[in-house]
Short mmCIF file of C-alpha atoms and ligand atoms in Angstrom, two decimals:
data_model
loop_
_atom_site.label_atom_id
_atom_site.label_comp_id
_atom_site.label_asym_id
_atom_site.label_seq_id
_atom_site.Cartn_x
_atom_site.Cartn_y
_atom_site.Cartn_z
CA MET A 6 39.02 -7.03 -10.47
CA SER A 7 39.01 -10.40 -11.40
CA VAL A 8 35.41 -11.29 -10.53
CA ILE A 9 34.15 -9.18 -13.19
CA ARG A 10 34.26 -10.32 -16.83
CA MET A 11 33.70 -8.20 -19.76
CA GLU A 12 30.33 -6.23 -19.93
CA ARG A 13 27.87 -8.23 -22.27
CA SER A 14 25.02 -6.59 -24.43
CA LEU A 15 21.91 -5.41 -22.64
CA GLY A 16 19.41 -7.71 -24.38
CA ASP A 17 16.13 -7.18 -26.19
CA ALA A 18 13.84 -4.07 -26.75
CA ARG A 19 11.78 -5.03 -23.32
CA GLN A 20 14.74 -4.99 -21.58
CA ARG A 21 15.84 -1.74 -23.01
CA ARG A 22 12.37 -0.38 -22.27
CA ILE A 23 12.88 -1.12 -18.55
CA ALA A 24 16.44 0.18 -18.70
CA ARG A 25 15.18 3.55 -20.12
CA ASN A 26 12.10 3.89 -17.71
CA PHE A 27 14.23 3.30 -14.66
CA SER A 28 17.11 5.59 -15.79
CA ARG A 29 14.44 8.32 -16.02
CA ALA A 30 13.27 7.52 -12.72
CA ALA A 31 16.84 7.51 -11.16
CA SER A 32 17.10 11.21 -10.17
CA GLY A 33 13.63 11.30 -8.11
CA TYR A 34 13.80 7.46 -6.87
CA ASP A 35 15.21 8.13 -3.60
CA ALA A 36 12.77 10.56 -2.43
CA GLU A 37 9.92 8.29 -3.35
CA ALA A 38 11.51 4.82 -2.42
CA ARG A 39 9.93 4.50 1.06
CA LEU A 40 8.48 1.04 0.46
CA GLN A 41 11.64 0.06 -1.37
CA ARG A 42 13.70 0.97 1.53
CA GLU A 43 11.45 -0.81 4.05
CA VAL A 44 11.91 -3.90 1.84
CA ALA A 45 15.57 -3.61 1.58
CA ASP A 46 16.05 -3.33 5.29
CA LEU A 47 14.28 -6.71 5.72
CA LEU A 48 16.37 -8.29 2.97
CA ILE A 49 19.38 -7.00 4.85
CA GLN A 50 18.35 -8.57 7.95
CA ALA A 51 17.44 -11.93 6.32
CA ILE A 52 21.19 -12.22 5.40
CA PRO A 53 22.51 -14.84 8.00
CA GLN A 54 24.03 -12.59 10.99
CA GLY A 55 27.33 -14.60 11.41
CA ILE A 56 28.60 -14.58 7.91
CA ARG A 57 31.51 -12.07 6.71
CA PRO A 58 31.13 -12.21 2.85
CA LYS A 59 34.26 -10.79 1.10
CA THR A 60 32.77 -10.43 -2.35
CA VAL A 61 29.18 -9.24 -2.55
CA LEU A 62 27.06 -8.45 -5.80
CA ASP A 63 23.71 -6.62 -5.62
CA VAL A 64 21.67 -7.13 -8.65
CA GLY A 65 19.28 -4.72 -9.91
CA CYS A 66 21.00 -2.50 -7.30
CA GLY A 67 19.10 0.82 -8.19
CA THR A 68 20.62 3.77 -6.68
CA GLY A 69 22.73 1.42 -4.44
CA TYR A 70 21.21 1.42 -0.93
CA VAL A 71 21.69 -2.58 -0.35
CA ILE A 72 25.25 -2.71 -1.42
CA ALA A 73 25.98 0.43 0.39
CA ALA A 74 24.57 -0.54 3.69
CA LEU A 75 26.66 -3.96 3.28
CA ALA A 76 29.84 -2.06 2.56
CA GLN A 77 29.41 0.18 5.32
CA ARG A 78 28.65 -2.57 7.84
CA ALA A 79 31.62 -4.55 6.79
CA SER A 80 33.87 -1.66 7.06
CA GLN A 81 32.49 -1.11 10.63
CA GLN A 82 33.24 -4.61 11.55
CA GLY A 83 36.71 -4.31 9.88
CA THR A 84 36.17 -7.34 7.58
CA GLY A 85 36.89 -5.79 4.21
CA MET A 86 34.45 -6.49 1.34
CA THR A 87 34.46 -6.17 -2.30
CA GLY A 88 31.01 -4.92 -3.53
CA ILE A 89 29.60 -4.72 -6.82
CA GLY A 90 26.47 -2.92 -7.84
CA LEU A 91 24.95 -4.06 -11.08
CA ASP A 92 21.90 -2.57 -12.76
CA ILE A 93 20.25 -2.64 -16.34
CA ALA A 94 19.58 0.89 -16.14
CA PRO A 95 22.67 3.30 -16.89
CA GLY A 96 20.66 6.05 -15.02
CA MET A 97 20.58 4.14 -11.98
CA ILE A 98 24.23 3.16 -12.08
CA GLU A 99 25.17 6.80 -12.53
CA SER A 100 23.13 8.05 -9.52
CA ALA A 101 24.58 5.12 -7.26
CA ARG A 102 28.25 5.97 -8.28
CA LYS A 103 27.44 9.65 -7.33
CA ARG A 104 25.73 8.73 -4.17
CA HIS A 105 28.27 6.44 -2.85
CA ALA A 106 31.45 7.99 -4.24
CA ALA A 107 33.35 7.50 -0.93
CA LEU A 108 32.34 3.69 -0.75
CA PRO A 109 34.68 0.90 -2.49
CA ILE A 110 32.19 -0.29 -4.78
CA HIS A 111 32.22 -1.37 -8.46
CA TRP A 112 29.25 0.00 -10.51
CA ILE A 113 28.21 -2.04 -13.68
CA VAL A 114 25.77 -1.74 -16.35
CA GLY A 115 24.36 -5.26 -16.81
CA CYS A 116 21.60 -7.70 -16.82
CA ALA A 117 20.59 -10.16 -14.15
CA GLU A 118 20.08 -12.98 -16.62
CA ARG A 119 23.36 -12.79 -17.99
CA LEU A 120 25.80 -11.90 -15.09
CA PRO A 121 29.30 -10.66 -16.27
CA MET A 122 30.99 -12.40 -13.36
CA ALA A 123 33.23 -15.45 -13.29
CA ASP A 124 32.16 -18.78 -12.12
CA ALA A 125 32.23 -19.28 -8.26
CA SER A 126 33.59 -15.83 -7.61
CA LEU A 127 31.30 -14.52 -5.01
CA ASP A 128 30.27 -15.10 -1.34
CA LEU A 129 26.70 -13.41 -1.37
CA VAL A 130 24.48 -12.29 -4.15
CA VAL A 131 21.42 -9.99 -3.01
CA SER A 132 18.79 -8.37 -5.00
CA SER A 133 16.00 -6.21 -3.83
CA LEU A 134 12.61 -5.62 -5.79
CA ALA A 135 14.40 -6.11 -9.08
CA LEU A 136 14.04 -9.73 -10.24
CA GLN A 137 10.26 -9.44 -11.10
CA TRP A 138 11.41 -7.19 -13.81
CA CYS A 139 13.34 -10.29 -15.46
CA ASP A 140 12.24 -12.56 -18.37
CA SER A 141 13.05 -15.56 -16.36
CA LEU A 142 13.77 -16.09 -12.75
CA ASP A 143 14.88 -19.53 -13.67
CA ALA A 144 17.77 -17.98 -15.63
CA VAL A 145 18.54 -15.60 -12.68
CA LEU A 146 19.07 -18.60 -10.32
CA ILE A 147 21.15 -20.33 -12.58
CA GLU A 148 23.39 -17.51 -13.00
CA ALA A 149 23.50 -16.92 -9.22
CA ALA A 150 24.21 -20.58 -8.71
CA ARG A 151 27.12 -20.23 -11.40
CA VAL A 152 28.62 -17.17 -9.81
CA LEU A 153 28.29 -18.28 -6.10
CA ARG A 154 31.11 -19.95 -4.36
CA PRO A 155 30.23 -23.44 -2.70
CA GLY A 156 28.67 -22.44 0.37
CA GLY A 157 27.91 -18.90 -0.85
CA TRP A 158 24.43 -17.12 -0.26
CA LEU A 159 21.60 -15.70 -2.32
CA ALA A 160 19.29 -13.37 -0.58
CA PHE A 161 16.44 -11.63 -2.76
CA THR A 162 13.16 -10.13 -2.62
CA THR A 163 10.55 -10.04 -5.23
CA LEU A 164 6.93 -9.40 -5.81
CA GLY A 165 3.94 -11.71 -6.08
CA ASP A 166 0.73 -11.44 -8.24
CA GLU A 167 -1.27 -9.65 -5.57
CA SER A 168 0.89 -6.44 -5.95
CA LEU A 169 -0.75 -3.36 -7.37
CA SER A 170 -4.10 -4.96 -7.07
CA GLU A 171 -5.91 -1.69 -6.66
CA LEU A 172 -4.31 -0.20 -9.90
CA ARG A 173 -5.15 -3.49 -12.07
CA GLU A 174 -8.67 -3.63 -10.79
CA SER A 175 -9.23 -0.13 -11.56
CA TRP A 176 -7.87 -0.53 -14.89
CA ARG A 177 -10.23 -3.48 -15.55
CA ARG A 178 -13.20 -1.52 -14.72
CA VAL A 179 -12.03 1.29 -16.97
CA ASP A 180 -11.48 -0.63 -20.04
CA GLY A 181 -11.32 -4.39 -19.22
CA GLU A 182 -7.37 -4.56 -19.57
CA ALA A 183 -5.01 -5.17 -16.96
CA HIS A 184 -2.17 -2.47 -17.78
CA VAL A 185 -0.17 -3.69 -14.93
CA ASN A 186 2.72 -6.32 -15.07
CA ARG A 187 1.53 -9.66 -14.13
CA PHE A 188 3.79 -10.78 -11.12
CA MET A 189 4.33 -14.35 -9.96
CA ALA A 190 1.93 -16.60 -8.20
CA PRO A 191 3.50 -18.15 -4.93
CA SER A 192 2.82 -21.57 -6.24
CA ASP A 193 4.90 -20.71 -9.44
CA LEU A 194 7.68 -19.01 -7.39
CA ASP A 195 7.69 -22.39 -5.07
CA ALA A 196 8.24 -24.47 -8.15
CA ILE A 197 11.13 -22.47 -9.57
CA LEU A 198 12.60 -22.27 -6.01
CA ALA A 199 12.35 -26.16 -5.69
CA ALA A 200 13.89 -26.69 -9.24
CA ALA A 201 16.91 -24.44 -8.64
CA ARG A 202 20.43 -25.73 -7.89
CA LEU A 203 20.35 -23.81 -4.62
CA CYS A 204 19.25 -25.23 -1.34
CA LEU A 205 16.15 -23.10 -0.28
CA HIS A 206 16.41 -21.85 3.45
CA ARG A 207 13.44 -19.73 3.57
CA CYS A 208 10.68 -17.97 1.40
CA ASP A 209 8.30 -15.70 3.43
CA TRP A 210 5.48 -13.40 1.97
CA ALA A 211 4.43 -10.20 3.59
CA THR A 212 2.16 -7.59 2.12
CA HIS A 213 3.45 -3.83 2.24
CA ARG A 214 1.48 -0.75 1.52
CA THR A 215 2.07 2.82 0.58
CA TRP A 216 -0.56 5.40 1.18
CA HIS A 217 -1.31 8.38 -1.01
CA ALA A 218 -3.43 11.55 -0.47
CA ASP A 219 -5.14 10.79 -3.73
CA ALA A 220 -5.32 8.78 -6.80
CA ARG A 221 -3.02 11.33 -8.81
CA SER A 222 -0.20 10.96 -6.25
CA ALA A 223 -0.45 7.37 -6.25
CA LEU A 224 0.02 7.11 -9.99
CA ARG A 225 2.74 9.92 -9.83
CA SER A 226 4.44 8.01 -7.32
CA LEU A 227 4.57 4.69 -9.30
CA LYS A 228 5.97 6.73 -12.26
CA ARG A 229 8.78 8.09 -10.06
CA ILE A 230 10.06 4.80 -8.77
CA GLY A 231 9.85 3.51 -12.45
CA ALA A 232 7.15 0.88 -11.56
CA ASN A 233 4.88 2.15 -14.27
CA THR A 234 6.87 0.31 -16.92
CA VAL A 235 4.61 -2.46 -18.41
CA THR A 236 6.28 -5.39 -19.73
CA ALA A 237 5.25 -7.18 -23.04
CA ARG A 238 1.77 -8.55 -23.39
CA SER A 239 0.51 -7.02 -20.15
CA GLY A 240 -1.28 -4.12 -21.48
CA GLN A 241 -1.05 -0.66 -23.17
CA ALA A 242 -0.18 1.72 -20.26
CA GLY A 243 1.02 4.96 -21.67
CA LEU A 244 -1.56 4.97 -24.14
CA ALA A 245 -4.22 6.16 -21.88
CA GLY A 246 -5.91 9.47 -23.01
CA ARG A 247 -6.90 12.28 -20.60
CA GLY A 248 -10.54 10.98 -20.24
CA ARG A 249 -9.38 7.32 -19.44
CA MET A 250 -6.99 8.83 -16.70
CA ILE A 251 -9.75 10.75 -15.19
CA GLN A 252 -12.03 7.48 -15.16
CA LEU A 253 -8.92 5.64 -13.60
CA GLN A 254 -8.38 8.14 -10.82
CA ARG A 255 -12.12 7.83 -10.15
CA GLU A 256 -11.88 4.14 -9.90
CA LEU A 257 -8.71 4.23 -7.58
CA GLU A 258 -10.86 6.69 -5.38
CA THR A 259 -13.00 3.82 -4.56
CA HIS A 260 -10.30 1.90 -2.68
CA ARG A 261 -9.76 4.83 -0.33
CA HIS A 262 -9.23 4.13 3.40
CA PRO A 263 -8.94 6.53 6.43
CA ARG A 264 -5.10 6.77 5.65
CA GLY A 265 -5.49 7.30 1.80
CA ILE A 266 -5.36 5.48 -1.16
CA PRO A 267 -3.33 2.18 -0.87
CA THR A 268 -0.71 0.78 -3.40
CA SER A 269 -0.36 -3.00 -2.36
CA TYR A 270 2.81 -4.68 -2.81
CA ARG A 271 3.21 -8.64 -2.13
CA VAL A 272 6.68 -9.43 -1.29
CA ALA A 273 8.61 -12.59 -1.12
CA THR A 274 11.74 -12.55 0.92
CA VAL A 275 14.02 -15.65 -0.07
CA LEU A 276 17.10 -17.32 1.26
CA MET A 277 19.02 -19.81 -0.81
CA GLN A 278 22.46 -21.35 -0.39
CA ARG A 279 24.94 -22.91 -2.98
CA GLN A 280 25.86 -26.35 -1.49
CA SER A 281 29.43 -26.72 -0.25
CA SER A 282 31.46 -28.95 -2.58
CA ARG A 283 31.65 -31.50 0.38
CA GLU A 284 27.78 -32.10 0.42
C1 LIG B 20 12.54 -1.18 -7.90
S1 LIG B 20 14.13 -0.95 -8.40
C2 LIG B 20 15.00 -1.50 -6.87
C3 LIG B 20 16.27 -0.73 -6.69
C4 LIG B 20 16.97 -1.16 -5.53
N1 LIG B 20 17.36 -2.55 -5.41
C5 LIG B 20 16.45 -0.81 -4.10
O1 LIG B 20 15.76 -1.60 -3.51
O2 LIG B 20 16.16 0.42 -4.32
C6 LIG B 20 14.30 -2.23 -9.51
C7 LIG B 20 15.74 -2.09 -10.05
O3 LIG B 20 15.95 -3.30 -10.85
C8 LIG B 20 16.71 -3.09 -12.17
N2 LIG B 20 16.27 -3.94 -13.22
C9 LIG B 20 15.31 -4.31 -13.80
N3 LIG B 20 15.77 -5.34 -14.73
C10 LIG B 20 16.82 -5.78 -14.53
C11 LIG B 20 17.54 -6.62 -15.11
N4 LIG B 20 17.15 -7.60 -15.94
N5 LIG B 20 18.88 -6.71 -14.73
C12 LIG B 20 19.54 -6.01 -13.88
N6 LIG B 20 18.69 -4.92 -13.18
C13 LIG B 20 17.44 -4.91 -13.62
C14 LIG B 20 15.93 -1.52 -12.54
O4 LIG B 20 16.64 -0.99 -13.64
C15 LIG B 20 15.86 -0.77 -11.37
O5 LIG B 20 16.89 -0.01 -10.86
#
């Protein structure tokens, strides 16, 4: 297919670690990804209703939920759509390929910051809860602006800095370290969106929570969705000994609600558009 250029290399050690963790999580991901489904459905709703995109890319597609839903919708509408699912984790791409074998979707291992697509080749780029793992959101937006056709749309969700606050606070009380990824402050996201070569239609924030019977299952759930990966300089998760894990679980218990132990996610939903050439 002409929109796909050759695959490029998968970047640095940090990206390889992220890819490895998500690949490991791939087989159990769907069973644990309730929050991700909730957010993905909101992302799909945020795509302007009237548009009939012919070429759609899902960046950080994981097991392919969003791009498969869009491909199914296009087929029900009889509009025909070329779907591409791209993810940095080969394990995720393998799962997506098997899961959605009946759908006409191209699956590619690749990185959001170096998209293997031709300039102005896509009508819609979507991404759900993946871009917070990238080194540079600016680089992703430059790539999105490059690959979108004039008038094309970008819709994405990403995490803000209050996400996983219970885990971050609990770790701080255990050893003074954060151990959790730093996510973007709303003011930083606003600045990046304002500087992008794409027109901003909306950026809305909402808090989502998952609830767990106990601290152990809260931690297990984060591991199963691959969200336990800690990117550079954020701490030293994975080096926790048994004693510190017990302390951590005790601290997490202090967040208990009647519904259980919460894990909070602060989610931004963003809709942008490449200006059409006449504007
Ligand atoms: C939380 S999962 C979300 C998956 C899917 N979008 C969903 O909603 O279920 C995040 C995904 O982003 C992928 N990812 C992380 N960094 C990436 C990058 N730089 N380029 C492409 N994909 C990336 C991970 O491998 C993982 O599959």
